[in-house]
PDB file of C-alpha atoms in Angstrom:
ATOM      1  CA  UNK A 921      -9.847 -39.873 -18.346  1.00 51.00           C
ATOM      2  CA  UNK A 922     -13.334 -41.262 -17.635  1.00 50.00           C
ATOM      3  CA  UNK A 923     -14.830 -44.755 -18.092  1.00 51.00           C
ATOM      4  CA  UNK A 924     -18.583 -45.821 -19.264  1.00 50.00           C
ATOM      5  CA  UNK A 925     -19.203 -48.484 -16.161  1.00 48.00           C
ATOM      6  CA  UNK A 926     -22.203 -49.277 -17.200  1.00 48.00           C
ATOM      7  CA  UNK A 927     -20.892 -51.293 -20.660  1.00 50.00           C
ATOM      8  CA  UNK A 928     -18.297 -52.614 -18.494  1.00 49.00           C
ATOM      9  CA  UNK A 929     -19.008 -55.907 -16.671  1.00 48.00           C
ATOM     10  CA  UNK A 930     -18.359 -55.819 -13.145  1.00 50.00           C
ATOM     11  CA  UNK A 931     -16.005 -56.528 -11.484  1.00 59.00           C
ATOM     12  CA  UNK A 932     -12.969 -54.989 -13.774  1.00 75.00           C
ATOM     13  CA  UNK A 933      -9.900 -53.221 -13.075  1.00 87.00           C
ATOM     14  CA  UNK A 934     -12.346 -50.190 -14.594  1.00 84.00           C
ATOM     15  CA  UNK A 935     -14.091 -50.168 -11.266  1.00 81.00           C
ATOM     16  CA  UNK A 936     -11.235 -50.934  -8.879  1.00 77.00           C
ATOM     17  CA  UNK A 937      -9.983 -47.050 -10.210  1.00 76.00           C
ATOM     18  CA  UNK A 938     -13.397 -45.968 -10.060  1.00 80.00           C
ATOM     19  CA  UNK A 939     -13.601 -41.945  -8.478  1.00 81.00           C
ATOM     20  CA  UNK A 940     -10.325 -41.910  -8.382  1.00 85.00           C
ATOM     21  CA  UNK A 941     -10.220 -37.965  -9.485  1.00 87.00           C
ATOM     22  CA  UNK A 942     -12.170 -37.148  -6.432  1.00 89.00           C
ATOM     23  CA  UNK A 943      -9.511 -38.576  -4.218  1.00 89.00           C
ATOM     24  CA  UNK A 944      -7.014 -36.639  -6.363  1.00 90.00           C
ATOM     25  CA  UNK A 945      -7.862 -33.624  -6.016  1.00 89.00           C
ATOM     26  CA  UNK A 946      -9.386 -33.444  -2.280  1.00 91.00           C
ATOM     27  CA  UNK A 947      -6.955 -36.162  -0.760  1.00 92.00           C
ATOM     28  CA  UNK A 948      -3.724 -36.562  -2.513  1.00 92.00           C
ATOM     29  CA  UNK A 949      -0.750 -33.795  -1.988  1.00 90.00           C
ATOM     30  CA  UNK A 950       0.576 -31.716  -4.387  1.00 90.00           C
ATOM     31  CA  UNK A 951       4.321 -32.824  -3.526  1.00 90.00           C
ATOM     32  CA  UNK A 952       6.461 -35.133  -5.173  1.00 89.00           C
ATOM     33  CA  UNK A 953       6.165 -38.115  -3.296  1.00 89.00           C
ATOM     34  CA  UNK A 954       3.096 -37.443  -1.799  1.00 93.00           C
ATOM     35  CA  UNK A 955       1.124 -40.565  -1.748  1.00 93.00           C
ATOM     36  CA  UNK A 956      -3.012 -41.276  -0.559  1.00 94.00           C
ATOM     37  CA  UNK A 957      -3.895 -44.712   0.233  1.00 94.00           C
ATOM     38  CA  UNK A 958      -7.442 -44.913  -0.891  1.00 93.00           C
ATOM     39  CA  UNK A 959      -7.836 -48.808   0.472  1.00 93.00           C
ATOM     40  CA  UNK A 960      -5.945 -50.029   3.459  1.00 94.00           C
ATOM     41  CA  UNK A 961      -3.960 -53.166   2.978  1.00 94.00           C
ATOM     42  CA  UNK A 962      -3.393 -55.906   5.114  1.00 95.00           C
ATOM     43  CA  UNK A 963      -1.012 -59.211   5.708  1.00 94.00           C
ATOM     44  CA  UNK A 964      -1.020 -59.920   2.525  1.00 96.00           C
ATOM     45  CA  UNK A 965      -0.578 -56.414   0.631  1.00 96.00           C
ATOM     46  CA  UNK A 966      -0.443 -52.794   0.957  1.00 96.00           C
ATOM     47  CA  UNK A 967      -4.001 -52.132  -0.599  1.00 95.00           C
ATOM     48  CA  UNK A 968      -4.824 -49.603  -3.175  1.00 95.00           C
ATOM     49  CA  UNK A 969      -2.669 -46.319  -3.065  1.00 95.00           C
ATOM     50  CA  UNK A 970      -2.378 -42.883  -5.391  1.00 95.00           C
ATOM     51  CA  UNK A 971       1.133 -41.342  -5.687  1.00 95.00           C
ATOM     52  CA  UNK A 972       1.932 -38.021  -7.209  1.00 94.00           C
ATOM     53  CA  UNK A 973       5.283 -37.846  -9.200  1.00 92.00           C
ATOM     54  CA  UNK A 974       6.654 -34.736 -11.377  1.00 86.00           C
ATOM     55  CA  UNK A 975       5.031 -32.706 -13.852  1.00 77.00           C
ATOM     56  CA  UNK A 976       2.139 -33.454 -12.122  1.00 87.00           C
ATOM     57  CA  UNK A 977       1.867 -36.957 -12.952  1.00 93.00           C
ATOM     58  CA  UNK A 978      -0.386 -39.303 -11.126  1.00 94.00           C
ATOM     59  CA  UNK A 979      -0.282 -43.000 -10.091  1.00 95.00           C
ATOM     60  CA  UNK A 980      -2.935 -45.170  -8.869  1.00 95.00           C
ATOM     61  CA  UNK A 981      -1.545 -48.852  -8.017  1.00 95.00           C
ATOM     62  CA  UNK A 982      -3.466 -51.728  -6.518  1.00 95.00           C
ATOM     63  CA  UNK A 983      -1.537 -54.681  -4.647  1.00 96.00           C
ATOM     64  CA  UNK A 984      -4.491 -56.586  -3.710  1.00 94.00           C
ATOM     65  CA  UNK A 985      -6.036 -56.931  -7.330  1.00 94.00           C
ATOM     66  CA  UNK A 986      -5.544 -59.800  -9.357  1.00 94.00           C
ATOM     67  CA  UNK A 987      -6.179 -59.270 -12.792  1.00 94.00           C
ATOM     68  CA  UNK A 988      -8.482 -61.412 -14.984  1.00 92.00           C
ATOM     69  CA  UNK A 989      -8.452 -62.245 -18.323  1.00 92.00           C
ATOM     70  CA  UNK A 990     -11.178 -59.020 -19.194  1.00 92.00           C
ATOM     71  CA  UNK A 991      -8.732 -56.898 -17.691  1.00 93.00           C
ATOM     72  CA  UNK A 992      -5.736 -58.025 -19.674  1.00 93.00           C
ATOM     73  CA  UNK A 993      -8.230 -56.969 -22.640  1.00 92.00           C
ATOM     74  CA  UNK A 994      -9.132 -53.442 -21.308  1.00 92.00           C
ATOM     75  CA  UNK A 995      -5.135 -52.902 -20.483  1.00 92.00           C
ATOM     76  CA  UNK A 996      -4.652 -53.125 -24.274  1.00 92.00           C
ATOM     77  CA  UNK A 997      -7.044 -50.778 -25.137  1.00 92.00           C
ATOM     78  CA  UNK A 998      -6.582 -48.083 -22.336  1.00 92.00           C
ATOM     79  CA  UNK A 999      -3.173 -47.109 -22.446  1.00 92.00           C
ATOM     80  CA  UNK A1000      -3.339 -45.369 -18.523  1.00 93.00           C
ATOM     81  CA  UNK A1001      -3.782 -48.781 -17.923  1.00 93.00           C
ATOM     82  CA  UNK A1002      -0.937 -51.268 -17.121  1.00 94.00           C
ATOM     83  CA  UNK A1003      -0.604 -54.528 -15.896  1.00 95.00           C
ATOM     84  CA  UNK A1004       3.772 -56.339 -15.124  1.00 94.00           C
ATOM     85  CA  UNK A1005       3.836 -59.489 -15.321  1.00 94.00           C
ATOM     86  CA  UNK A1006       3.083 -60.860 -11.564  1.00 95.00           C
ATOM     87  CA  UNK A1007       0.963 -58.153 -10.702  1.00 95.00           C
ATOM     88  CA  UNK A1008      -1.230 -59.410  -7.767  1.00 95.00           C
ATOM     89  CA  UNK A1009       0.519 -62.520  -7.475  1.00 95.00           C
ATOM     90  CA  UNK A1010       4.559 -62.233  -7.150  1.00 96.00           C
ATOM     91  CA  UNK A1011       5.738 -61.855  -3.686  1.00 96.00           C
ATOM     92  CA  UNK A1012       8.063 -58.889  -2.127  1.00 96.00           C
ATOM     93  CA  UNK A1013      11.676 -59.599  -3.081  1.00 96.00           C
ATOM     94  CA  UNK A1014      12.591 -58.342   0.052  1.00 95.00           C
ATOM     95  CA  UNK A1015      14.032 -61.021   2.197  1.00 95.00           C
ATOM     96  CA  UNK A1016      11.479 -61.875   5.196  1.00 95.00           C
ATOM     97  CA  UNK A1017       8.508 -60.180   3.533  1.00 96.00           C
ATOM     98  CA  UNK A1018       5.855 -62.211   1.658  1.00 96.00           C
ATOM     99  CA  UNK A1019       3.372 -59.204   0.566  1.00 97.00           C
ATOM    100  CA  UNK A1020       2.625 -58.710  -2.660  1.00 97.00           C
ATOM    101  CA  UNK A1021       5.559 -56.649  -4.747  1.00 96.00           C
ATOM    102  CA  UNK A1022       4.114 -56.322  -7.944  1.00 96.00           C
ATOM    103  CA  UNK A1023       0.616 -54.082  -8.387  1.00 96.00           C
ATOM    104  CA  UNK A1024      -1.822 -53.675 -10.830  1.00 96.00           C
ATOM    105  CA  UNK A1025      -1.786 -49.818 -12.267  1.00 95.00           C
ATOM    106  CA  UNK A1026      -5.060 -48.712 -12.507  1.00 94.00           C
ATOM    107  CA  UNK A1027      -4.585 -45.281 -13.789  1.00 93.00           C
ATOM    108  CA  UNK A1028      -1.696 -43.292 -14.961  1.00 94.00           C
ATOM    109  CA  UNK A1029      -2.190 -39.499 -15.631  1.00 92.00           C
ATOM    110  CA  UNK A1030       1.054 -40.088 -18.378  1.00 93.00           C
ATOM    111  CA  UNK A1031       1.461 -43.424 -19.617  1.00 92.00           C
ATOM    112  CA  UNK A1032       3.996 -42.439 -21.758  1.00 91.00           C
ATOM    113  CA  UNK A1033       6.241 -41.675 -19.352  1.00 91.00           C
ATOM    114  CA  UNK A1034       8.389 -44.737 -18.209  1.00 90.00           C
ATOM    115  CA  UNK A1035       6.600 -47.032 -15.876  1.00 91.00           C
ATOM    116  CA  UNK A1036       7.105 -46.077 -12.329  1.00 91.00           C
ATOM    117  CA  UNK A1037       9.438 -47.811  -9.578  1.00 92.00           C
ATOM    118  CA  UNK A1038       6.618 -48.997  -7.719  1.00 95.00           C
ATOM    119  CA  UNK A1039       5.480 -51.621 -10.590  1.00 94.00           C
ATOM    120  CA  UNK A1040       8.914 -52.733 -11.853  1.00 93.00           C
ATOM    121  CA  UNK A1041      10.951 -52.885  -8.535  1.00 93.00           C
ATOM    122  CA  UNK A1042       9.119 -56.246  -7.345  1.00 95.00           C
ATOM    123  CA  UNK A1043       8.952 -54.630  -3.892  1.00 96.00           C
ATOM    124  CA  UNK A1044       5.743 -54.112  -2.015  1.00 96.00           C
ATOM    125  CA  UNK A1045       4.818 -50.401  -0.844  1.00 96.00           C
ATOM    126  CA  UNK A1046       6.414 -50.678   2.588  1.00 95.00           C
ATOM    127  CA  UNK A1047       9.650 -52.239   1.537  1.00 96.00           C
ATOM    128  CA  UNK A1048      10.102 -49.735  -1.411  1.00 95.00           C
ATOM    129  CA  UNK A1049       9.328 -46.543   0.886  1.00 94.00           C
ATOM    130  CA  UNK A1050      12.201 -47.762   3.600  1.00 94.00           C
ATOM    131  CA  UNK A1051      14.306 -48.174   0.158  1.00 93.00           C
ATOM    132  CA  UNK A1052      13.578 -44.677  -0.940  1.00 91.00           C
ATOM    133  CA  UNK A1053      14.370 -43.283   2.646  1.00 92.00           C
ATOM    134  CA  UNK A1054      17.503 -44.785   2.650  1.00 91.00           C
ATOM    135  CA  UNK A1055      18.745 -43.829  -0.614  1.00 90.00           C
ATOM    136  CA  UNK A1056      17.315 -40.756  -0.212  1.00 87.00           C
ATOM    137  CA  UNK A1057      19.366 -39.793   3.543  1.00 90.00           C
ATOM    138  CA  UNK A1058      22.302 -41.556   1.871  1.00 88.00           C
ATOM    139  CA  UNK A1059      22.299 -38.756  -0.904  1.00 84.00           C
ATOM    140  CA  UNK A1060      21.603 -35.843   1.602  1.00 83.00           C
ATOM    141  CA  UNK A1061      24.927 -37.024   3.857  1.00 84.00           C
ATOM    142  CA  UNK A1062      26.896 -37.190   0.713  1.00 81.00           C
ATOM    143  CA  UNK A1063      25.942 -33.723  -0.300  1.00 77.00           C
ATOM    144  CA  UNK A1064      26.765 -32.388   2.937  1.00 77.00           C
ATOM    145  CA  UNK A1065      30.083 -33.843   2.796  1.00 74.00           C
ATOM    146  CA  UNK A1066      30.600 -32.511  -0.696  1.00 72.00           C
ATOM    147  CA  UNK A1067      29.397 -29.292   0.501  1.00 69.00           C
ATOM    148  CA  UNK A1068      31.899 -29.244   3.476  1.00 67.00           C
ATOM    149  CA  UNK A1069      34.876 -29.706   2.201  1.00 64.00           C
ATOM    150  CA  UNK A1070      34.222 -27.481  -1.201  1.00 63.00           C
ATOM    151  CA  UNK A1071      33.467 -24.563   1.961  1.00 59.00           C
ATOM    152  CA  UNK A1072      36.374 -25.688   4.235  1.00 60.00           C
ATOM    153  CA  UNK A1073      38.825 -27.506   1.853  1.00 53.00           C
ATOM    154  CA  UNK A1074      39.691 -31.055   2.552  1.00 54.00           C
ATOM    155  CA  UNK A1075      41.640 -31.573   6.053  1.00 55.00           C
ATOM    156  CA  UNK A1076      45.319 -32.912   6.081  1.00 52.00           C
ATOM    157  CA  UNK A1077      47.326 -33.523   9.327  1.00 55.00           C
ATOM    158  CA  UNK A1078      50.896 -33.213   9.358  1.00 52.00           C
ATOM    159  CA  UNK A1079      53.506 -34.332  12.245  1.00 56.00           C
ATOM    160  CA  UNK A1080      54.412 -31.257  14.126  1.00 56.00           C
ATOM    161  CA  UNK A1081      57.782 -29.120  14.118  1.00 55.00           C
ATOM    162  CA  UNK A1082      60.737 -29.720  16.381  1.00 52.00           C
ATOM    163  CA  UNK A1083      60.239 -27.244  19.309  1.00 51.00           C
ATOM    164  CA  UNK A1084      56.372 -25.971  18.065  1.00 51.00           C
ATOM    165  CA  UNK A1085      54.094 -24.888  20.642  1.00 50.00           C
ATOM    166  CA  UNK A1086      51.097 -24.927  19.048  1.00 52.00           C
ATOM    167  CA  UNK A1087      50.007 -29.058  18.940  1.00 53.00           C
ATOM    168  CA  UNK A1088      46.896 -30.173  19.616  1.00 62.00           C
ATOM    169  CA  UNK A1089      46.400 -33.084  21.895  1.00 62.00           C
ATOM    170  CA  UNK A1090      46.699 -35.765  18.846  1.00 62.00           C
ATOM    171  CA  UNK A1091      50.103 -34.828  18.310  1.00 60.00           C
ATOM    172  CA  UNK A1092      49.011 -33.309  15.599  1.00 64.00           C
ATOM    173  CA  UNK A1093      48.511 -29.897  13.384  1.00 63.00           C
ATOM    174  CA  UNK A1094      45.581 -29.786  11.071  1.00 65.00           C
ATOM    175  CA  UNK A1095      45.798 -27.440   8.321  1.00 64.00           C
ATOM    176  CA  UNK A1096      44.167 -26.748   5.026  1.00 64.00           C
ATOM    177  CA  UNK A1097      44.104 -28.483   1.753  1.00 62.00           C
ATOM    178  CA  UNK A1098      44.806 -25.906  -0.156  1.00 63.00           C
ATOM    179  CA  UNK A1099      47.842 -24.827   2.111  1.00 63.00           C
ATOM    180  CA  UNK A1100      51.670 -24.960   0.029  1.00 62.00           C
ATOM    181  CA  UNK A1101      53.045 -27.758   1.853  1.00 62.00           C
ATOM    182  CA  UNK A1102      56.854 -27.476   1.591  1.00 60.00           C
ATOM    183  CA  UNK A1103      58.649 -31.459   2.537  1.00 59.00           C
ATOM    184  CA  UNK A1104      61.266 -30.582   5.076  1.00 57.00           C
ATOM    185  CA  UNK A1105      62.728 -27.689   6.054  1.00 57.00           C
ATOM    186  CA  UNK A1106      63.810 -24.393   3.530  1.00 58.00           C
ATOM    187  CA  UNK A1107      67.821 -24.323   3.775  1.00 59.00           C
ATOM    188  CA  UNK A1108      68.424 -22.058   6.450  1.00 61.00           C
ATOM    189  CA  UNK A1109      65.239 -21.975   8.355  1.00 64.00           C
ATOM    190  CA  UNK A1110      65.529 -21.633  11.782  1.00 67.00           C
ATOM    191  CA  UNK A1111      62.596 -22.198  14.772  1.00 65.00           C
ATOM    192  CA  UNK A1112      62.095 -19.566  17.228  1.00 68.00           C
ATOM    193  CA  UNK A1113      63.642 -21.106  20.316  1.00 69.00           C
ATOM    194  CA  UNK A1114      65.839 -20.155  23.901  1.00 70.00           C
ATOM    195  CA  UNK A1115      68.361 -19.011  21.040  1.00 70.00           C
ATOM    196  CA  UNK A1116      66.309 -17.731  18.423  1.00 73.00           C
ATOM    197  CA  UNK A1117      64.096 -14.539  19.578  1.00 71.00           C
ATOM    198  CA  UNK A1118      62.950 -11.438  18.461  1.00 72.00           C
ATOM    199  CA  UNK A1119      65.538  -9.848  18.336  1.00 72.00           C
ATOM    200  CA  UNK A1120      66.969 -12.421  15.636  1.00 71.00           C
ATOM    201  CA  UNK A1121      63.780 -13.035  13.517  1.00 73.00           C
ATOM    202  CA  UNK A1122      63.473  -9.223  12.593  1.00 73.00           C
ATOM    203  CA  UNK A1123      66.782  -8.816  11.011  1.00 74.00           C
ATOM    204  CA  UNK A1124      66.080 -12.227   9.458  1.00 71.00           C
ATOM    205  CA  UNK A1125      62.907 -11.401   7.698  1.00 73.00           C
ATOM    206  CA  UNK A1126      64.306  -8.302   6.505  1.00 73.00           C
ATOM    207  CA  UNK A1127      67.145 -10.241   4.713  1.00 74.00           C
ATOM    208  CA  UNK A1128      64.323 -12.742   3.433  1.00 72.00           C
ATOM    209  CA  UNK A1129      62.147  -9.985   1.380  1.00 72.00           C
ATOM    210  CA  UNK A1130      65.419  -8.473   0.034  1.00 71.00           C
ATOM    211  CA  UNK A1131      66.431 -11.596  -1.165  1.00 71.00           C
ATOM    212  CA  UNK A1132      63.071 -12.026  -2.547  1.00 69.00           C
ATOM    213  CA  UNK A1133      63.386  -9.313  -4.279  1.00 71.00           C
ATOM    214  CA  UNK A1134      66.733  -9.455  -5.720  1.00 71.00           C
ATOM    215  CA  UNK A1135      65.707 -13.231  -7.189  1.00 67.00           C
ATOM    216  CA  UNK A1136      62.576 -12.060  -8.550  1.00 72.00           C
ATOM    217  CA  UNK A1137      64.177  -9.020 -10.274  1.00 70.00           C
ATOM    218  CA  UNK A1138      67.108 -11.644 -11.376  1.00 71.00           C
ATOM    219  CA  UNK A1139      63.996 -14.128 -12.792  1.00 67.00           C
ATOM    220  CA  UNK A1140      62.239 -11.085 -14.500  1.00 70.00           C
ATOM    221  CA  UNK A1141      64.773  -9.635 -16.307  1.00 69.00           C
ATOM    222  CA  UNK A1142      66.889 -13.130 -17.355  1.00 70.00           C
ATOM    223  CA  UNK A1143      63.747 -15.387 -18.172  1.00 61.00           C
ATOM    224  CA  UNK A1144      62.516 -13.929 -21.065  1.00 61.00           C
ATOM    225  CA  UNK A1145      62.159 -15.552 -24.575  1.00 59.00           C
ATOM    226  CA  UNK A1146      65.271 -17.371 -26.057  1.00 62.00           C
ATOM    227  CA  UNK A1147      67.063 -17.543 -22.300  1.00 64.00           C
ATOM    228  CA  UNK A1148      68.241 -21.082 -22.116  1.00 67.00           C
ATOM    229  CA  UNK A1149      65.818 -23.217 -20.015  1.00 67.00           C
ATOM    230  CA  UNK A1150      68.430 -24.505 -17.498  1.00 69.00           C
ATOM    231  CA  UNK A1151      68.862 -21.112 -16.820  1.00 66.00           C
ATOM    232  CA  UNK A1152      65.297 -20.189 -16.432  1.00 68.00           C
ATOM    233  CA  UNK A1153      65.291 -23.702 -13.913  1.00 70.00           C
ATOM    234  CA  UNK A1154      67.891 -22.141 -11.695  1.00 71.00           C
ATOM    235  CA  UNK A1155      66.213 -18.385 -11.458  1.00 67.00           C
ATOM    236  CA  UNK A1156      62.915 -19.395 -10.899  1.00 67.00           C
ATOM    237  CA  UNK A1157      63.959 -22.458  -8.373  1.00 72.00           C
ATOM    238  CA  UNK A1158      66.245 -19.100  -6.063  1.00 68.00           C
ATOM    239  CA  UNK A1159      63.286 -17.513  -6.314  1.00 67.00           C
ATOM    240  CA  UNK A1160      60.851 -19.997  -5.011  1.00 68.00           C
ATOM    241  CA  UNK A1161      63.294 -20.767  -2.075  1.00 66.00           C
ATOM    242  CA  UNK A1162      63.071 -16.898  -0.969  1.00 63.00           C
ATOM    243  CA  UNK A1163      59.349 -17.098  -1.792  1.00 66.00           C
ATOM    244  CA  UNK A1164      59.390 -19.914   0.233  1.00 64.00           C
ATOM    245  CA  UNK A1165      61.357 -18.104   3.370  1.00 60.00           C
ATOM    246  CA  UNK A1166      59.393 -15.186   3.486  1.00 56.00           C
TER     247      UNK A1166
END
């Protein structure tokens, strides 16, 4: 949108967001975020800066205008136009700053939209950029903890086995979330030991898959529909045990 200066008595907020397409197009990014300060602040404020937002939109904000009463009159007639209460007056919020935190907006390419961060956060330019970084690295860690453990599975650590060989130098083994973690040991387990070999464990695990298969059979051919659920209890508990040896 352009503006007749000439019927406008100077100085407005009309001129303070005079040429302001210019620096649109041949200064300002075409990022989100991107931001072109087209007056340089100082002790007092952060000067006169254009930030580019989604969808294209456009904000031009001035911390070092004060508004008169003509501009309160043009802001209800130009609807880019916008002017919070404190604008060019209320200090930072941030503790230990005393720049201005609330600008004047002198342009808005979609004043529909709702009105930006920057004029209702009471935070000067400076303070609200460190805010943004820090919510913004905050987010970024969070989704690459998310995005770890939904890859790896979340990490549990368990007190080793009597007699294991395998324990890190915690004291510790780490395994995975989505491991079956069976509290104690299955009735008849033994640990490979002095007096447990080889020569043992073979015979063993063929005994374990047999019985398996005997209590899976059993489970199979005695759970169907109408077989008493105590029953059905007893079958399926044998056959997790064996499940649970192999």
């Amino acid at each position: 949108m352009s503006y007749d200066l000439s019927q406008i008595a100077a100085p407005s907020i009309l001129h303070a967001a005079a040429n302001w397409q210019e620096d649109e197009a041949n200064n300002l990014g075409n990022a989100n975020g991107n931001s072109y300060v087209r007056r340089v602040g100082n002790a007092m404020h952060d000067g006169q800066i254009m930030i580019r937002f989604k969808q294209r939109r456009v904000v031009l904000i001035d911390y070092g205008y004060v508004p008169t009463e003509q501009d309160y009159e043009i802001a209800k007639a130009v609807p880019n136009i916008c002017i919070p209460r404190g604008a060019g007056t209320a200090i930072c919020k941030e503790p230990g700053c005393n720049k201005i935190g609330v600008p004047v907006c002198l342009h808005d390419s979609a004043p529909n939209e709702a009105m930006c961060l920057y004029l209702r956060s009471g935070l000067c330019f400076g303070c609200q950029r460190k805010l943004n970084e820090k919510r913004r690295t905050k987010k970024k860690r969070k989704d690459q903890t998310s995005a770890a453990g939904a890859g790896q599975g979340q990490r549990m650590k368990l007190e080793p086995p009597v007699g294991s060989g395998n324990v890190n130098p915690s004291g510790t083994v780490e395994i995975n979330a989505t491991n079956i973690v069976i509290n104690g040991a299955v009735g008849g387990a033994q640990y490979r030991g002095p007096h447990y070999g080889c020569e043992h464990i073979g015979p063993d695990v063929l005994q374990t898959v047999s019985e398996l298969a005997h209590q899976t059979n059993t489970l199979v051919a005695n759970g169907g529909v109408g077989a008493p659920s105590q029953d059905i209890d007893r079958l399926y508990e044998a056959a997790l045990v064996s499940a649970s040896k192999a």
